[in-house]
Amino acid sequence: MTTEIATRTSKTRTPAKTAEEKKAQAEALHQSITDQVETLHDSGRWEAFLDFAQAFHAYSLNNVLLILSQMPEASQVAGFRKWQTLNRQVRKGERGIRIFGYSTKKVTEKDANGDEVEKKISRFPILSVFDVSQTDLIDPDQGDPSTLTTLLTGADDHGIVDALSSYLIGEGWTVERRSLPGSINGVTRPQEMTVVVDSGLSPEAAAKTMIHECAHILLGHIDDLAEYAQHRGLMETEAESVAYVVAGMVGFDTSAYSVGYIAGWANADTDLIKSTAARVLRTAHQIAGILTPEDEATDDPDDETSRAA
């Protein structure tokens, strides 16, 4: 699907869209996510990603909470040697994420009659695992099936970083640009009321990341860590969908990153993606309102979209 997008320039003022035009554009952008995920689902790249993802354990809720409490941005974790079998090496000096393992041990005891009986005793040893962001490829020539995303490289942030930073600061948040480990682009820490965007990102990638993190906050994703852990796939799908839609409304395309990211977290479930439409579009319009200064808003008195807060 092709979507017409008005691009801002410093020389020519683009006529403001009406509320109905903005609504139609946002809906078309959200629909295009589904179309592109369906295409990705049928590709060999998706199959390679699934083969990689299936190599990981399904962690208990308690361990997921432990992982997120130590590294909120963690996505895929495995032990040191497991990473080596997956063509990745844990970087020297990286600190392990501590979780509980599970094993059983057979012991022989005497019962009340003096007879020997065999019992199984459950054990929960403390183990160290590492997130994919703490690893590097061992042999780049083998490719990297761990990701479906390509970082954006555009040199224009479209005024998004400053605008959303100002908004968040006004809401009591601190916004930082500093180096984050591995492939982490951004992280929101509700306890400290801090949003961090990786300083190594291109201006366009930083803009998309700012929208994503702002979406997490406006959608209430970070209000309850346990709730986030249980529904992380849905919440990441929503936040990145908001980023894709808002970017398209502003004038740049994030599909090289967003489509693979959404597909990964949604397990390429297009019904799940469609189910997010109402929340995604409401939040996208809210952020678009933050990004549209009052003097650039449409003259239509019935258009309240650009004034949403």
Short mmCIF file of N, CA and C in Angstrom, two decimals, residues 162-245:
data_model
loop_
_atom_site.label_atom_id
_atom_site.label_comp_id
_atom_site.label_asym_id
_atom_site.label_seq_id
_atom_site.Cartn_x
_atom_site.Cartn_y
_atom_site.Cartn_z
N ASP A 162 13.37 17.36 20.13
CA ASP A 162 13.21 18.53 21.01
C ASP A 162 11.76 18.68 21.47
N ALA A 163 10.82 18.48 20.54
CA ALA A 163 9.40 18.68 20.88
C ALA A 163 8.93 17.69 21.94
N LEU A 164 9.25 16.41 21.76
CA LEU A 164 8.81 15.41 22.73
C LEU A 164 9.61 15.50 24.02
N SER A 165 10.88 15.89 23.92
CA SER A 165 11.66 16.09 25.15
C SER A 165 11.04 17.20 25.99
N SER A 166 10.66 18.29 25.35
CA SER A 166 10.04 19.41 26.07
C SER A 166 8.73 18.98 26.72
N TYR A 167 7.96 18.20 25.97
CA TYR A 167 6.69 17.72 26.52
C TYR A 167 6.91 16.85 27.75
N LEU A 168 7.82 15.88 27.63
CA LEU A 168 8.07 14.96 28.75
C LEU A 168 8.64 15.69 29.97
N ILE A 169 9.55 16.62 29.72
CA ILE A 169 10.12 17.39 30.83
C ILE A 169 9.02 18.17 31.54
N GLY A 170 8.07 18.70 30.76
CA GLY A 170 6.95 19.41 31.34
C GLY A 170 6.05 18.52 32.18
N GLU A 171 6.10 17.21 31.90
CA GLU A 171 5.31 16.23 32.66
C GLU A 171 6.10 15.65 33.83
N GLY A 172 7.31 16.17 34.05
CA GLY A 172 8.10 15.73 35.20
C GLY A 172 9.14 14.68 34.91
N TRP A 173 9.33 14.35 33.62
CA TRP A 173 10.32 13.34 33.24
C TRP A 173 11.67 14.00 32.97
N THR A 174 12.72 13.19 33.06
CA THR A 174 14.06 13.59 32.64
C THR A 174 14.37 12.86 31.34
N VAL A 175 14.89 13.57 30.35
CA VAL A 175 15.24 12.96 29.07
C VAL A 175 16.75 13.05 28.88
N GLU A 176 17.38 11.91 28.57
CA GLU A 176 18.84 11.87 28.41
C GLU A 176 19.21 11.27 27.07
N ARG A 177 20.31 11.76 26.51
CA ARG A 177 20.94 11.15 25.33
C ARG A 177 22.31 10.66 25.78
N ARG A 178 22.45 9.35 25.89
CA ARG A 178 23.75 8.77 26.24
C ARG A 178 23.84 7.36 25.68
N SER A 179 25.03 6.83 25.73
CA SER A 179 25.28 5.52 25.14
C SER A 179 24.54 4.43 25.92
N LEU A 180 23.86 3.55 25.17
CA LEU A 180 23.20 2.39 25.75
C LEU A 180 23.87 1.14 25.21
N PRO A 181 23.87 0.06 25.98
CA PRO A 181 24.61 -1.14 25.56
C PRO A 181 23.97 -1.86 24.39
N GLY A 182 24.83 -2.49 23.58
CA GLY A 182 24.38 -3.37 22.51
C GLY A 182 23.44 -2.70 21.53
N SER A 183 22.32 -3.38 21.24
CA SER A 183 21.37 -2.90 20.25
C SER A 183 20.21 -2.14 20.86
N ILE A 184 20.32 -1.74 22.11
CA ILE A 184 19.25 -1.01 22.79
C ILE A 184 19.21 0.43 22.26
N ASN A 185 18.05 0.85 21.76
CA ASN A 185 17.90 2.20 21.22
C ASN A 185 17.36 3.19 22.24
N GLY A 186 16.51 2.71 23.11
CA GLY A 186 15.92 3.59 24.11
C GLY A 186 15.33 2.80 25.25
N VAL A 187 15.17 3.44 26.39
CA VAL A 187 14.60 2.77 27.56
C VAL A 187 13.90 3.80 28.43
N THR A 188 12.75 3.40 28.97
CA THR A 188 12.00 4.24 29.89
C THR A 188 12.03 3.61 31.27
N ARG A 189 12.47 4.39 32.26
CA ARG A 189 12.58 3.88 33.63
C ARG A 189 11.59 4.66 34.50
N PRO A 190 10.42 4.08 34.76
CA PRO A 190 9.39 4.81 35.49
C PRO A 190 9.76 5.15 36.92
N GLN A 191 10.57 4.29 37.57
CA GLN A 191 10.95 4.57 38.96
C GLN A 191 11.71 5.89 39.06
N GLU A 192 12.60 6.13 38.09
CA GLU A 192 13.40 7.36 38.08
C GLU A 192 12.77 8.45 37.23
N MET A 193 11.62 8.15 36.59
CA MET A 193 10.97 9.10 35.67
C MET A 193 11.99 9.59 34.64
N THR A 194 12.67 8.63 34.01
CA THR A 194 13.74 8.95 33.06
C THR A 194 13.53 8.22 31.75
N VAL A 195 13.72 8.93 30.65
CA VAL A 195 13.73 8.35 29.31
C VAL A 195 15.13 8.54 28.75
N VAL A 196 15.75 7.46 28.31
CA VAL A 196 17.10 7.53 27.75
C VAL A 196 17.04 7.08 26.29
N VAL A 197 17.63 7.87 25.40
CA VAL A 197 17.74 7.54 23.98
C VAL A 197 19.22 7.41 23.65
N ASP A 198 19.59 6.35 22.99
CA ASP A 198 21.00 6.10 22.70
C ASP A 198 21.62 7.24 21.90
N SER A 199 22.77 7.70 22.35
CA SER A 199 23.43 8.85 21.73
C SER A 199 24.04 8.50 20.37
N GLY A 200 24.19 7.23 20.08
CA GLY A 200 24.79 6.84 18.80
C GLY A 200 23.81 6.74 17.65
N LEU A 201 22.52 6.94 17.92
CA LEU A 201 21.52 6.83 16.86
C LEU A 201 21.58 8.02 15.91
N SER A 202 21.20 7.79 14.66
CA SER A 202 21.06 8.88 13.72
C SER A 202 19.90 9.76 14.17
N PRO A 203 19.82 11.00 13.70
CA PRO A 203 18.71 11.87 14.10
C PRO A 203 17.34 11.24 13.83
N GLU A 204 17.19 10.59 12.68
CA GLU A 204 15.90 9.99 12.34
C GLU A 204 15.57 8.81 13.27
N ALA A 205 16.58 7.97 13.56
CA ALA A 205 16.36 6.84 14.47
C ALA A 205 16.05 7.34 15.87
N ALA A 206 16.70 8.43 16.29
CA ALA A 206 16.42 9.00 17.61
C ALA A 206 14.99 9.52 17.68
N ALA A 207 14.52 10.11 16.57
CA ALA A 207 13.15 10.62 16.53
C ALA A 207 12.15 9.48 16.67
N LYS A 208 12.35 8.40 15.93
CA LYS A 208 11.45 7.25 16.02
C LYS A 208 11.46 6.66 17.43
N THR A 209 12.64 6.60 18.03
CA THR A 209 12.77 6.05 19.39
C THR A 209 12.06 6.92 20.41
N MET A 210 12.16 8.24 20.25
CA MET A 210 11.47 9.16 21.16
C MET A 210 9.95 8.95 21.08
N ILE A 211 9.43 8.77 19.87
CA ILE A 211 7.99 8.52 19.73
C ILE A 211 7.62 7.22 20.43
N HIS A 212 8.43 6.19 20.22
CA HIS A 212 8.18 4.87 20.82
C HIS A 212 8.14 4.96 22.35
N GLU A 213 9.12 5.62 22.94
CA GLU A 213 9.18 5.72 24.40
C GLU A 213 8.03 6.59 24.93
N CYS A 214 7.72 7.65 24.23
CA CYS A 214 6.60 8.51 24.63
C CYS A 214 5.29 7.73 24.55
N ALA A 215 5.16 6.89 23.55
CA ALA A 215 3.95 6.07 23.41
C ALA A 215 3.80 5.13 24.59
N HIS A 216 4.89 4.50 25.03
CA HIS A 216 4.83 3.63 26.21
C HIS A 216 4.24 4.39 27.41
N ILE A 217 4.67 5.63 27.58
CA ILE A 217 4.21 6.42 28.71
C ILE A 217 2.74 6.79 28.57
N LEU A 218 2.34 7.30 27.41
CA LEU A 218 0.97 7.73 27.20
C LEU A 218 -0.01 6.57 27.22
N LEU A 219 0.44 5.39 26.80
CA LEU A 219 -0.41 4.20 26.79
C LEU A 219 -0.49 3.53 28.16
N GLY A 220 0.30 4.01 29.11
CA GLY A 220 0.27 3.44 30.45
C GLY A 220 0.99 2.11 30.57
N HIS A 221 1.86 1.81 29.61
CA HIS A 221 2.55 0.52 29.61
C HIS A 221 3.48 0.32 30.80
N ILE A 222 4.05 1.41 31.29
CA ILE A 222 5.08 1.28 32.33
C ILE A 222 4.53 1.55 33.73
N ASP A 223 3.19 1.58 33.85
CA ASP A 223 2.59 1.84 35.16
C ASP A 223 2.69 0.63 36.08
N ASP A 224 2.72 -0.57 35.51
CA ASP A 224 2.72 -1.81 36.29
C ASP A 224 3.70 -2.79 35.64
N LEU A 225 4.82 -3.04 36.31
CA LEU A 225 5.86 -3.89 35.73
C LEU A 225 5.37 -5.31 35.50
N ALA A 226 4.57 -5.84 36.42
CA ALA A 226 4.06 -7.20 36.27
C ALA A 226 3.13 -7.29 35.06
N GLU A 227 2.28 -6.28 34.89
CA GLU A 227 1.37 -6.26 33.75
C GLU A 227 2.15 -6.18 32.44
N TYR A 228 3.19 -5.35 32.43
CA TYR A 228 4.04 -5.24 31.24
C TYR A 228 4.70 -6.57 30.90
N ALA A 229 5.20 -7.26 31.93
CA ALA A 229 5.87 -8.54 31.71
C ALA A 229 4.92 -9.57 31.10
N GLN A 230 3.66 -9.56 31.54
CA GLN A 230 2.69 -10.53 31.05
C GLN A 230 2.22 -10.23 29.64
N HIS A 231 2.22 -8.95 29.27
CA HIS A 231 1.67 -8.55 27.96
C HIS A 231 2.69 -7.77 27.15
N ARG A 232 3.94 -8.14 27.27
CA ARG A 232 5.01 -7.36 26.65
C ARG A 232 4.89 -7.32 25.12
N GLY A 233 4.53 -8.45 24.52
CA GLY A 233 4.41 -8.50 23.07
C GLY A 233 3.38 -7.50 22.56
N LEU A 234 2.23 -7.45 23.22
CA LEU A 234 1.18 -6.52 22.83
C LEU A 234 1.63 -5.08 23.03
N MET A 235 2.27 -4.81 24.16
CA MET A 235 2.65 -3.43 24.46
C MET A 235 3.75 -2.92 23.53
N GLU A 236 4.71 -3.78 23.18
CA GLU A 236 5.74 -3.36 22.23
C GLU A 236 5.16 -3.19 20.84
N THR A 237 4.20 -4.02 20.49
CA THR A 237 3.51 -3.88 19.21
C THR A 237 2.80 -2.53 19.15
N GLU A 238 2.12 -2.17 20.22
CA GLU A 238 1.40 -0.89 20.24
C GLU A 238 2.36 0.30 20.14
N ALA A 239 3.42 0.28 20.95
CA ALA A 239 4.33 1.43 20.98
C ALA A 239 5.02 1.64 19.63
N GLU A 240 5.47 0.55 19.00
CA GLU A 240 6.15 0.71 17.72
C GLU A 240 5.17 1.06 16.61
N SER A 241 3.93 0.58 16.72
CA SER A 241 2.91 0.96 15.74
C SER A 241 2.64 2.45 15.81
N VAL A 242 2.58 2.99 17.03
CA VAL A 242 2.41 4.43 17.20
C VAL A 242 3.58 5.17 16.54
N ALA A 243 4.80 4.68 16.76
CA ALA A 243 5.98 5.32 16.17
C ALA A 243 5.89 5.34 14.65
N TYR A 244 5.48 4.23 14.07
CA TYR A 244 5.37 4.13 12.61
C TYR A 244 4.32 5.10 12.08
N VAL A 245 3.15 5.13 12.73
CA VAL A 245 2.06 5.99 12.26
C VAL A 245 2.43 7.47 12.40
#
